[in-house]
XYZ file of C-alpha atoms in Angstrom:
720
model
C -9.274 -46.426 23.769
C -11.180 -46.491 21.172
C -13.079 -43.770 22.283
C -9.781 -41.703 22.673
C -8.437 -42.554 19.120
C -11.467 -41.418 17.577
C -11.689 -37.894 18.969
C -8.185 -37.710 17.614
C -8.847 -38.870 14.319
C -11.681 -35.946 14.580
C -9.673 -33.316 16.074
C -6.517 -34.215 13.395
C -9.190 -34.562 10.586
C -10.377 -31.101 10.943
C -6.941 -29.225 10.563
C -6.042 -31.740 7.675
C -9.256 -30.965 5.528
C -8.496 -27.152 6.612
C -4.489 -27.572 5.305
C -5.096 -29.781 2.579
C -7.297 -30.115 -0.363
C -6.430 -32.832 -3.232
C -4.474 -30.263 -5.361
C -3.131 -28.105 -1.750
C -0.310 -29.305 -0.188
C 1.030 -27.623 2.763
C 3.325 -29.741 4.827
C 3.686 -28.427 8.123
C 7.174 -29.000 10.144
C 8.739 -27.357 12.927
C 10.097 -23.947 13.536
C 11.422 -24.946 17.127
C 14.786 -24.042 17.902
C 16.207 -20.447 18.505
C 19.677 -19.497 19.500
C 20.468 -15.986 20.766
C 23.429 -16.637 18.415
C 21.289 -16.279 15.489
C 17.650 -16.943 13.109
C 15.462 -19.731 14.360
C 16.671 -23.195 12.974
C 13.929 -25.220 12.069
C 11.933 -25.598 8.503
C 8.583 -25.191 7.832
C 8.105 -25.624 3.874
C 4.549 -24.918 1.950
C 3.465 -25.169 -1.229
C 0.042 -23.215 -1.920
C -1.670 -23.564 -5.350
C -4.211 -20.174 -4.411
C -6.964 -21.638 -7.420
C -6.362 -25.201 -6.132
C -7.360 -23.690 -2.392
C -10.641 -22.945 -3.436
C -11.663 -25.931 -5.855
C -11.814 -29.505 -5.305
C -10.753 -31.671 -8.573
C -14.642 -31.953 -9.631
C -14.746 -28.122 -8.927
C -16.768 -27.961 -6.226
C -15.687 -25.544 -3.165
C -13.611 -27.508 -0.371
C -14.265 -27.258 2.972
C -14.881 -23.574 4.329
C -13.606 -23.163 7.895
C -15.541 -19.681 8.354
C -19.275 -21.475 7.711
C -18.076 -23.609 10.351
C -18.495 -20.542 12.704
C -20.900 -18.679 10.613
C -23.332 -19.207 13.863
C -20.593 -17.457 15.948
C -21.160 -13.341 16.207
C -17.600 -11.533 15.409
C -17.335 -9.376 18.802
C -15.434 -6.012 18.092
C -11.728 -5.551 18.346
C -12.333 -3.874 22.180
C -14.171 -6.973 23.316
C -11.584 -9.070 22.022
C -8.939 -7.563 24.730
C -10.423 -8.663 28.043
C -9.094 -8.266 31.721
C -8.849 -11.787 32.218
C -7.326 -12.342 29.070
C -4.601 -10.146 30.008
C -3.997 -11.296 33.383
C -3.625 -14.890 31.961
C -1.518 -13.722 29.387
C 0.718 -12.225 32.115
C 0.564 -15.248 34.019
C 1.426 -17.970 30.981
C 4.006 -15.199 29.828
C 5.641 -15.215 33.058
C 6.178 -18.636 33.117
C 7.788 -19.204 29.514
C 10.157 -16.120 30.075
C 11.768 -17.889 33.371
C 11.470 -20.991 30.909
C 13.235 -19.398 27.847
C 15.463 -16.843 30.356
C 16.673 -20.716 32.002
C 17.903 -21.917 27.625
C 19.342 -18.588 27.353
C 21.504 -18.335 30.079
C 22.180 -22.093 29.994
C 23.230 -23.094 26.275
C 21.445 -19.970 24.247
C 19.123 -22.579 22.900
C 15.191 -21.692 22.656
C 12.851 -23.239 21.439
C 9.391 -21.594 20.358
C 6.744 -22.121 22.757
C 3.679 -21.010 20.469
C 1.896 -23.968 20.318
C 2.433 -24.294 24.179
C 1.176 -20.789 24.647
C -1.996 -21.199 22.417
C -3.055 -24.172 24.604
C -2.737 -23.479 28.169
C -4.409 -19.814 27.296
C -7.230 -22.190 25.754
C -7.628 -24.490 28.632
C -7.703 -21.623 31.505
C -9.903 -19.254 30.261
C -11.923 -21.994 28.844
C -12.101 -23.370 32.407
C -12.172 -20.253 34.036
C -15.464 -19.629 31.779
C -17.361 -22.641 32.885
C -16.733 -22.171 36.660
C -17.939 -18.369 35.770
C -21.048 -20.100 33.765
C -22.449 -22.351 36.524
C -22.207 -19.519 39.350
C -23.573 -17.342 36.972
C -21.558 -14.437 36.268
C -20.294 -15.565 32.606
C -20.360 -12.194 31.164
C -18.968 -13.183 27.886
C -18.169 -16.027 25.915
C -14.735 -17.259 25.052
C -13.741 -16.728 21.841
C -11.223 -18.032 19.556
C -10.292 -13.959 18.970
C -9.971 -13.575 22.527
C -7.512 -17.322 22.192
C -5.771 -15.633 19.394
C -4.965 -12.405 21.313
C -4.059 -14.399 24.690
C -1.489 -16.090 22.397
C -0.380 -13.149 20.796
C 0.168 -11.016 23.975
C 2.436 -14.527 25.497
C 4.679 -14.737 22.840
C 5.039 -10.960 22.496
C 6.385 -11.643 26.583
C 8.473 -14.179 26.121
C 9.814 -13.072 23.205
C 11.705 -10.601 24.974
C 13.233 -12.891 27.343
C 15.289 -14.764 24.670
C 15.625 -12.054 21.974
C 16.243 -9.164 24.624
C 20.040 -9.903 24.416
C 20.090 -11.118 28.040
C 22.187 -14.117 27.166
C 23.892 -12.389 24.495
C 24.910 -8.511 23.510
C 23.596 -7.249 26.527
C 25.642 -9.414 29.123
C 28.527 -9.018 26.698
C 28.533 -5.948 28.248
C 29.162 -6.797 31.414
C 32.645 -6.947 33.141
C 32.744 -10.621 33.878
C 32.413 -10.735 30.164
C 35.532 -8.500 29.349
C 37.608 -10.302 31.405
C 36.863 -13.373 29.726
C 37.589 -12.233 26.626
C 40.946 -11.092 27.471
C 41.861 -7.785 29.344
C 45.212 -7.804 27.466
C 43.096 -7.868 23.596
C 43.639 -5.032 21.827
C 40.168 -3.624 21.175
C 38.588 -4.921 24.433
C 38.843 -1.615 26.264
C 37.861 -0.734 30.077
C 35.301 1.755 28.334
C 33.243 -0.707 26.869
C 31.816 -2.610 30.300
C 28.815 -1.599 31.256
C 27.165 -3.896 34.033
C 23.971 -4.707 34.000
C 20.980 -3.171 36.361
C 17.264 -3.471 35.538
C 16.712 0.506 35.451
C 18.983 0.754 32.420
C 17.685 -2.619 30.645
C 14.181 -1.598 31.113
C 14.510 1.503 29.054
C 16.379 -0.009 26.770
C 13.947 -2.451 25.973
C 10.534 -0.091 25.759
C 12.938 1.869 22.933
C 13.714 -0.355 20.644
C 10.818 -2.857 21.127
C 7.817 -0.716 20.831
C 10.161 0.589 17.347
C 9.445 -2.669 15.917
C 6.157 -2.731 16.628
C 4.761 0.565 14.142
C 7.480 0.181 11.554
C 5.533 -2.376 9.373
C 2.274 -1.646 10.492
C 1.493 0.208 7.418
C 2.720 -2.450 5.192
C 0.546 -5.031 6.460
C -2.236 -5.075 3.915
C 0.610 -5.504 1.120
C 1.817 -8.524 2.765
C -1.404 -10.401 4.095
C -3.274 -9.753 1.352
C -1.845 -8.572 -1.377
C 1.086 -10.417 -1.691
C -0.551 -13.670 0.356
C 2.460 -14.416 1.967
C 1.974 -17.546 4.035
C 3.904 -17.503 7.473
C 3.624 -20.440 8.065
C 4.012 -20.217 11.640
C 1.444 -18.203 11.678
C -0.808 -20.372 9.554
C -0.483 -23.159 12.050
C -1.222 -21.227 14.757
C -4.276 -20.116 13.723
C -5.093 -23.890 12.636
C -4.280 -24.660 15.961
C -6.426 -22.152 17.590
C -9.449 -22.351 15.171
C -9.045 -26.634 15.901
C -9.686 -25.804 19.326
C -12.911 -23.965 19.484
C -14.752 -26.967 17.889
C -16.069 -29.709 19.570
C -13.726 -32.211 19.046
C -11.258 -29.536 19.430
C -12.233 -28.790 23.002
C -12.629 -32.734 24.052
C -8.513 -33.015 23.111
C -7.538 -29.974 24.832
C -8.943 -31.472 27.691
C -6.748 -34.748 27.970
C -3.822 -32.411 26.329
C -3.633 -29.938 29.860
C -4.462 -33.803 31.754
C -1.268 -34.851 30.090
C 0.589 -31.738 30.402
C -0.499 -31.501 34.459
C 1.001 -34.832 35.319
C 4.327 -34.641 33.418
C 4.341 -30.716 34.921
C 4.029 -32.201 38.601
C 6.590 -34.799 37.989
C 9.198 -32.376 36.009
C 8.847 -30.147 39.200
C 9.519 -32.248 42.082
C 11.821 -34.104 39.941
C 13.895 -30.603 40.135
C 13.136 -30.511 44.153
C 14.763 -34.251 44.257
C 17.614 -33.323 42.683
C 18.299 -30.477 44.944
C 19.490 -31.980 47.769
C 22.485 -33.959 46.069
C 23.833 -30.686 44.708
C 25.993 -29.626 48.296
C 28.946 -28.772 46.362
C 30.942 -27.755 43.065
C 30.138 -30.620 40.648
C 27.662 -32.679 42.361
C 24.608 -33.816 41.873
C 22.785 -35.535 39.220
C 23.598 -33.306 36.842
C 27.080 -34.248 36.976
C 26.080 -38.075 36.466
C 29.266 -39.562 34.581
C 27.017 -42.081 32.272
C 29.551 -42.819 30.099
C 32.486 -42.888 32.344
C 35.036 -40.427 33.633
C 36.965 -39.657 30.621
C 33.846 -39.224 28.619
C 32.245 -36.964 31.668
C 35.681 -34.532 31.591
C 34.468 -33.869 27.867
C 31.224 -32.946 28.395
C 29.404 -36.103 27.725
C 27.091 -37.395 29.643
C 23.555 -37.315 30.336
C 22.469 -34.572 33.063
C 18.690 -35.761 33.803
C 18.204 -32.291 32.934
C 14.005 -32.290 31.764
C 13.872 -28.988 29.947
C 16.336 -30.128 27.560
C 14.497 -33.533 27.356
C 11.203 -31.588 26.704
C 13.410 -29.327 24.240
C 14.280 -32.573 22.029
C 10.972 -33.765 21.750
C 9.574 -30.691 20.852
C 12.479 -30.056 18.157
C 12.761 -31.935 14.790
C 14.794 -34.885 15.007
C 17.526 -33.718 12.448
C 18.275 -30.609 14.679
C 19.179 -32.697 17.581
C 21.145 -34.749 15.400
C 23.058 -32.001 14.269
C 23.591 -30.943 17.919
C 24.974 -34.614 19.083
C 27.254 -34.529 15.403
C 28.487 -30.905 16.639
C 29.627 -32.628 19.974
C 31.320 -35.297 18.609
C 32.882 -33.640 16.091
C 34.135 -30.804 18.564
C 34.571 -32.515 22.030
C 35.589 -36.003 20.852
C 37.586 -35.105 17.885
C 38.976 -31.517 17.986
C 39.647 -29.962 20.997
C 41.053 -32.931 22.510
C 43.917 -32.449 18.626
C 43.710 -29.022 19.735
C 44.692 -29.606 23.182
C 47.764 -31.814 22.105
C 48.824 -28.948 20.381
C 49.570 -27.158 23.544
C 52.937 -25.347 23.633
C 52.967 -24.980 20.277
C 50.251 -23.464 18.891
C 49.554 -21.464 22.534
C 51.463 -21.309 25.689
C 51.405 -24.073 28.078
C 50.824 -21.848 31.413
C 47.684 -20.111 29.962
C 44.416 -21.084 31.461
C 41.697 -22.918 29.132
C 39.441 -20.317 29.889
C 42.130 -17.403 28.403
C 41.462 -16.603 24.676
C 44.750 -16.972 23.134
C 44.194 -20.500 24.722
C 41.814 -23.581 23.657
C 38.570 -21.027 24.559
C 39.527 -18.933 22.064
C 39.127 -21.468 19.393
C 36.128 -23.012 20.966
C 34.547 -19.397 20.769
C 35.974 -18.348 17.322
C 35.230 -21.788 15.766
C 31.765 -21.946 16.692
C 31.654 -17.660 15.848
C 32.546 -18.949 11.955
C 30.254 -21.629 11.937
C 27.483 -19.025 12.789
C 28.328 -16.615 9.781
C 28.738 -19.206 7.531
C 25.422 -20.457 8.039
C 23.379 -16.943 8.564
C 25.457 -15.511 5.123
C 24.068 -18.227 3.324
C 20.542 -17.946 4.449
C 20.483 -14.220 4.240
C 21.631 -14.357 0.658
C 19.315 -17.352 -0.115
C 16.588 -15.182 1.465
C 17.204 -12.104 -0.134
C 17.285 -14.010 -3.705
C 14.289 -15.327 -2.783
C 12.136 -12.730 -2.564
C 13.760 -10.539 -4.939
C 13.043 -13.532 -7.367
C 9.082 -13.664 -6.056
C 8.467 -9.539 -6.233
C 10.181 -10.100 -9.651
C 7.429 -12.951 -10.759
C 4.316 -11.066 -9.138
C 5.307 -7.800 -10.949
C 5.298 -9.110 -14.126
C 2.031 -11.524 -13.728
C 0.615 -7.829 -12.599
C 1.590 -6.761 -15.791
C -0.051 -9.588 -17.933
C -3.456 -9.895 -18.661
C -5.464 -11.401 -15.191
C -5.812 -15.195 -15.508
C -8.560 -17.020 -16.240
C -9.846 -20.107 -14.085
C -13.058 -22.288 -14.794
C -15.431 -22.796 -12.211
C -18.090 -25.047 -12.994
C -17.857 -24.735 -16.667
C -17.441 -20.903 -16.870
C -14.489 -18.589 -16.770
C -14.520 -15.998 -14.123
C -11.273 -13.622 -13.934
C -9.055 -15.653 -10.997
C -9.542 -12.035 -8.579
C -13.195 -12.777 -8.439
C -12.962 -17.143 -7.583
C -12.019 -16.463 -3.813
C -13.282 -18.490 -1.542
C -15.925 -17.979 0.842
C -12.819 -18.193 3.786
C -10.709 -15.434 1.757
C -13.828 -13.197 1.204
C -15.139 -13.429 4.847
C -11.343 -12.446 5.888
C -10.220 -9.743 3.944
C -13.571 -8.055 5.378
C -12.734 -8.372 8.704
C -8.861 -7.761 8.675
C -9.533 -4.306 6.423
C -12.133 -3.164 8.650
C -10.631 -1.798 11.543
C -7.211 0.347 10.064
C -4.391 1.093 12.212
C -4.178 4.541 11.202
C -0.746 5.019 9.156
C -0.075 8.688 10.480
C -0.219 6.768 14.049
C 2.626 4.335 12.852
C 4.820 7.171 11.088
C 4.493 9.698 14.226
C 5.146 7.208 16.642
C 8.398 5.487 14.831
C 9.716 8.868 14.318
C 9.032 10.270 18.034
C 10.542 6.949 19.685
C 13.506 7.396 17.019
C 14.381 10.945 18.569
C 13.886 9.820 21.752
C 16.277 6.821 21.425
C 18.786 9.249 19.987
C 18.797 10.742 23.211
C 18.350 8.280 25.563
C 20.417 5.615 24.444
C 23.861 8.011 24.425
C 22.648 8.764 27.433
C 22.567 5.548 28.998
C 26.287 4.470 27.244
C 27.480 7.904 27.979
C 31.591 8.352 26.012
C 30.948 5.638 23.720
C 27.254 6.026 22.018
C 26.765 8.618 19.885
C 23.153 10.200 18.942
C 23.837 9.696 14.932
C 24.666 6.318 15.669
C 21.379 5.408 16.738
C 19.337 7.730 14.399
C 21.336 6.147 11.277
C 20.075 2.543 12.589
C 16.423 3.706 12.942
C 16.841 5.179 9.393
C 17.251 2.042 7.935
C 15.704 -0.079 10.211
C 12.532 0.076 8.425
C 13.814 -1.222 5.025
C 15.746 -4.130 6.903
C 12.486 -5.066 8.481
C 10.456 -5.331 5.396
C 13.258 -7.714 3.731
C 13.297 -10.011 7.394
C 9.547 -9.682 7.164
C 8.802 -10.349 3.491
C 11.456 -13.342 3.927
C 10.246 -14.418 6.739
C 6.534 -14.387 5.003
C 7.830 -17.028 2.580
C 10.307 -19.138 4.315
C 9.610 -18.768 8.126
C 12.942 -18.017 8.801
C 13.238 -14.717 10.511
C 16.390 -13.573 9.990
C 16.774 -10.527 12.573
C 19.955 -12.217 14.452
C 21.674 -11.863 10.707
C 21.011 -8.493 10.200
C 21.736 -7.553 13.659
C 25.158 -9.333 13.623
C 25.757 -7.575 10.051
C 25.080 -4.242 12.538
C 27.238 -5.424 14.650
C 30.295 -5.383 12.764
C 29.812 -2.402 11.006
C 28.971 -0.012 13.869
C 31.714 -1.486 15.525
C 34.272 -0.927 12.590
C 33.223 3.087 12.218
C 33.365 3.320 15.756
C 36.777 2.047 16.109
C 39.026 0.627 19.309
C 39.880 4.026 20.538
C 36.054 5.350 20.852
C 34.473 2.680 22.270
C 33.642 -0.068 18.870
C 33.014 -3.100 21.006
C 30.405 -1.447 23.264
C 28.843 0.817 20.093
C 28.453 -2.312 18.200
C 26.613 -4.041 20.601
C 24.292 -1.691 21.056
C 23.645 -1.132 17.428
C 23.288 -5.289 17.333
C 20.563 -4.681 19.758
C 18.442 -2.120 18.790
C 18.728 -3.427 14.830
C 17.693 -6.732 16.319
C 14.917 -5.913 18.358
C 13.551 -3.785 15.531
C 13.324 -6.113 13.227
C 12.557 -8.981 14.886
C 9.545 -7.420 16.538
C 7.922 -6.244 13.187
C 8.413 -9.648 11.690
C 6.886 -10.914 14.974
C 4.128 -9.038 14.095
C 3.485 -9.646 10.961
C 3.138 -13.565 11.827
C 0.633 -12.360 14.567
C -1.624 -10.703 12.072
C -1.434 -13.785 9.786
C -2.434 -15.844 13.197
C -5.536 -13.001 13.193
C -6.399 -12.826 9.422
C -7.210 -16.578 9.952
C -8.847 -16.641 13.389
C -10.875 -13.404 12.008
C -9.233 -11.530 14.855
C -9.351 -7.980 14.455
C -5.753 -6.141 13.489
C -6.297 -3.613 16.150
C -6.760 -6.096 18.800
C -3.894 -7.593 17.225
C -1.735 -4.887 17.739
C -2.841 -4.163 20.952
C -2.327 -7.330 22.604
C 1.181 -6.865 20.906
C 1.661 -3.980 22.366
C 0.319 -5.143 26.085
C 2.677 -8.495 25.687
C 5.683 -6.111 24.344
C 5.272 -3.969 27.341
C 5.046 -7.098 30.144
C 8.178 -8.544 28.785
C 9.888 -4.880 29.084
C 9.391 -5.632 32.690
C 9.322 -9.282 33.353
C 12.242 -10.106 31.419
C 14.574 -7.636 33.006
C 13.741 -8.781 36.099
C 13.785 -12.332 36.002
C 17.242 -11.994 34.412
C 18.098 -10.283 37.207
C 16.618 -13.256 39.641
C 19.204 -15.226 37.984
C 21.767 -12.872 38.091
C 22.242 -12.539 41.705
C 21.058 -16.050 42.508
C 23.567 -18.144 40.640
C 26.717 -17.741 38.896
C 25.929 -16.637 35.561
C 28.703 -16.185 32.827
C 31.009 -18.781 34.334
C 32.483 -21.106 31.796
C 32.363 -24.023 34.383
C 29.174 -23.734 36.134
C 25.553 -24.213 34.762
C 24.651 -20.782 33.545
C 27.344 -20.687 30.988
C 25.085 -18.152 28.891
C 28.093 -19.217 26.278
C 26.990 -16.304 23.717
C 27.737 -13.225 26.153
C 31.093 -14.251 24.976
C 30.487 -15.238 21.202
C 28.889 -11.990 21.003
C 31.388 -9.768 22.760
C 34.343 -11.739 20.401
C 32.587 -10.555 17.433
C 32.302 -7.006 18.042
C 36.289 -7.143 18.789
C 36.705 -8.831 15.497
C 34.666 -5.958 13.694
C 37.175 -3.279 16.171
C 40.423 -5.606 15.337
C 39.928 -7.670 12.752
C 41.741 -11.316 12.435
C 44.952 -10.226 14.598
C 42.939 -11.107 17.969
C 42.390 -14.470 16.850
C 45.295 -17.579 18.278
C 47.722 -19.398 16.024
C 46.269 -21.185 13.020
C 42.869 -20.369 14.388
C 42.056 -18.451 11.410
C 42.711 -21.408 9.015
C 40.272 -23.493 10.950
C 37.532 -20.551 11.083
C 38.041 -20.305 6.977
C 37.251 -24.039 6.823
C 34.151 -23.914 9.758
C 33.280 -21.052 7.261
C 33.141 -22.828 4.293
C 31.679 -25.582 5.748
C 28.744 -24.016 6.767
C 28.286 -22.245 3.694
C 28.671 -25.552 1.284
C 26.452 -28.134 3.730
C 23.975 -25.526 3.678
C 23.711 -25.457 -0.162
C 23.721 -29.275 -0.047
C 20.716 -29.363 1.430
C 19.202 -27.162 -0.199
C 20.500 -28.848 -3.963
C 19.890 -32.482 -3.036
C 16.364 -33.854 -3.055
C 14.294 -33.987 0.286
C 14.412 -37.233 1.121
C 18.036 -37.073 0.932
C 18.264 -33.439 2.587
C 16.528 -34.150 5.640
C 19.641 -36.285 6.886
C 22.086 -33.602 6.609
C 22.989 -31.792 9.389
C 22.133 -28.567 9.832
C 25.236 -26.210 10.571
C 24.134 -23.819 12.915
C 22.878 -26.361 15.076
C 26.081 -27.884 15.050
C 27.654 -25.014 16.334
C 25.964 -24.606 19.836
C 28.178 -27.510 21.575
C 31.299 -26.572 19.901
C 31.406 -24.098 22.861
C 28.723 -25.032 25.357
C 29.440 -28.937 25.446
C 27.716 -32.305 24.491
C 25.816 -32.770 27.566
C 22.459 -31.179 26.349
C 23.068 -32.648 22.916
C 22.585 -35.681 24.529
C 19.820 -34.845 26.818
C 17.867 -33.436 23.392
C 18.827 -36.640 21.647
C 16.820 -38.741 24.720
C 14.072 -36.612 23.775
C 13.975 -37.165 20.521
C 14.540 -40.972 20.690
C 11.213 -41.044 23.038
C 9.288 -38.981 20.175
C 10.741 -41.613 17.676
C 9.901 -44.753 19.846
C 6.239 -43.431 20.386
C 6.095 -42.413 16.701
C 6.572 -46.011 15.536
C 3.875 -47.516 18.518
C 1.279 -45.099 17.932
C 1.570 -41.528 15.150
C -1.634 -40.533 16.170
C -1.329 -40.422 20.012
C 2.314 -38.881 19.516
C 1.350 -36.199 17.554
C -0.959 -35.098 19.442
C 0.274 -35.290 22.864
C 3.921 -34.608 22.346
C 3.331 -30.905 22.717
C 1.858 -31.152 26.060
C 4.197 -33.566 27.345
C 6.978 -31.330 26.643
C 5.613 -28.610 27.421
C 5.396 -29.790 31.011
C 8.652 -31.470 31.160
C 10.285 -27.580 30.422
C 7.653 -25.687 32.864
C 7.973 -27.979 35.710
C 11.860 -27.428 35.265
C 11.611 -23.451 34.835
C 9.024 -23.058 37.540
C 11.570 -24.755 39.845
C 13.823 -22.127 39.568
C 11.845 -19.803 41.553
C 11.927 -21.823 45.212
C 15.894 -22.531 44.071
C 16.576 -18.551 43.510
C 14.907 -17.992 46.796
C 17.002 -21.110 48.306
C 19.850 -19.685 46.861
C 18.882 -16.183 48.029
C 18.583 -17.114 51.716
C 21.785 -19.102 51.932
C 20.034 -22.008 52.386
C 22.399 -25.074 50.894
C 21.704 -28.460 50.138
C 22.353 -30.898 52.884
C 24.235 -33.830 50.253
C 26.920 -33.530 48.021
C 26.473 -36.194 45.024
C 29.992 -36.668 43.459
C 31.701 -39.613 41.405
C 35.509 -39.874 41.259
C 37.910 -42.161 39.650
C 38.974 -45.252 41.460
C 42.216 -44.979 39.831
């Protein structure tokens, strides 16, 4: 036990020495929650004093990470991309894509798996290398650059699964969602239906994803070196990878992967065990009335999902508590009260799933919270971005600031650390020609302007697509700059704005709903891919990975994702009842996005009685509560709930919020008992729980397709 603690302390100490100087604070939080309804929820707050980063209080140089790796040669960019690395990236990326797709189609919530991707990539390649080394077949050592390439490739692959619109704008085009939105609703016309198929989804993703990879390549030096944007998630990933490739990191990784394997095995077989009891409707542990039958009818129960327990362990405590608060506010208070107005606010004979009935309030109040939160963060990030650019311009117009090093005055631009000089040298050595990015983006825009209208005939016009591609570079830069400052990717917010604009532009007679959903997908994919690439460039910058290798690995990973994600979605789509509001795979954001498009076409006439007033209140609440969080001190704001997280249970239900709170309770207790071990092993445990349950989907799908039914139905009924 003492040796375990010593190794943990040594590993954590390396990361702390890297991130913390006496005068340098960099507080790593979490960027762990993403919904297909909006930008990622979570915070990584950082304060960087650029001068103090290089100096201690006594004026001596702080610890240099690159000096630790000076004895290791940096391989050329083409050697950083290996066949073994691509193979491992495909395996891990496929596994994570299945997990993300399940999360996407059940609640719309998805946690980032960046740390898990780095960990599994390291372990698989390290184990592979050791086996080949013992057999005398090892051609090249496993380097941190190759580890970075694998992590980038994996993230690019699985990002398509949760960011490709399979649970939101793409699925929002299908007939089932059209019928749920109300076939009698003005603007929700039959010509706005597009049934999913593997062919057109792959083609659409290839067109819009690669545009984002090219749009900001010419500005990488401006954002990474000139502006010195932190990109906190990219920095945190680089710290993790650098730590892995030290002796202490290697030992810790072995312990983490053993922990991962144990919980992966448990989670997989737990899913297998549960399957035996699901031989009918509302059967099995997933419908266990933990708090009684009345609570169960309002979706308050623990459904024994290791996926969401693991997600709760990864997400910050405030996110999980916000989910629970949202569940209590909606399913515990609002929906029962509104349901009592049946016959007054809406007809009694309407089914609950009708958009003019209770379901309409659920959908539109959820949308109001999402839009209020999104608008606030949009305005906030734009303000921060413009303010920072203004301050930097003022500083450049003044004299070069002076700092004192060992009693002598030196211009600040010469007072860089060894790490910074070394990283700048590597980052600028392998440039990516601007003409490739510009010509590639132009060609993709031209092809998309022809191909996308062909995919959506009679509604989508070539000039809609062209306009989206024209404005995307400007918005992509704003989004990437804001993400570099705050770590909040607002691609979904820009996409929602595009949805409203294009839906209103096309109008209801010209298929405005479908036009808005397609334009949303184009804008979101370009902006999100561009921002993700900048995160990867930052990770590569801090691990001495070539920008060329990072770009190529991002391209390879995106190509994998454009193939793997549609196939994964299709597996779920044909195996399970996707989009059923009363089933396991609700895909709630498909209905949310379609109704956003209907709002863009019809305005507020699509809302049920008194819903507009409730939505005003929800919108104002989300906007104001975010403002309060930013104005009050940190020790107070950490207890104020997040409106975006609160919005998800409004439509989905309370059960998954309870699962995630179980996860957060486990982490809290573990941290109280032994914070050192908790900080190291929580990601491994959580990833194991999520991966095991996610992989169980594959045999479960095979059983469903072959019509093999579970032998037992475990169901609970009231005795009265």
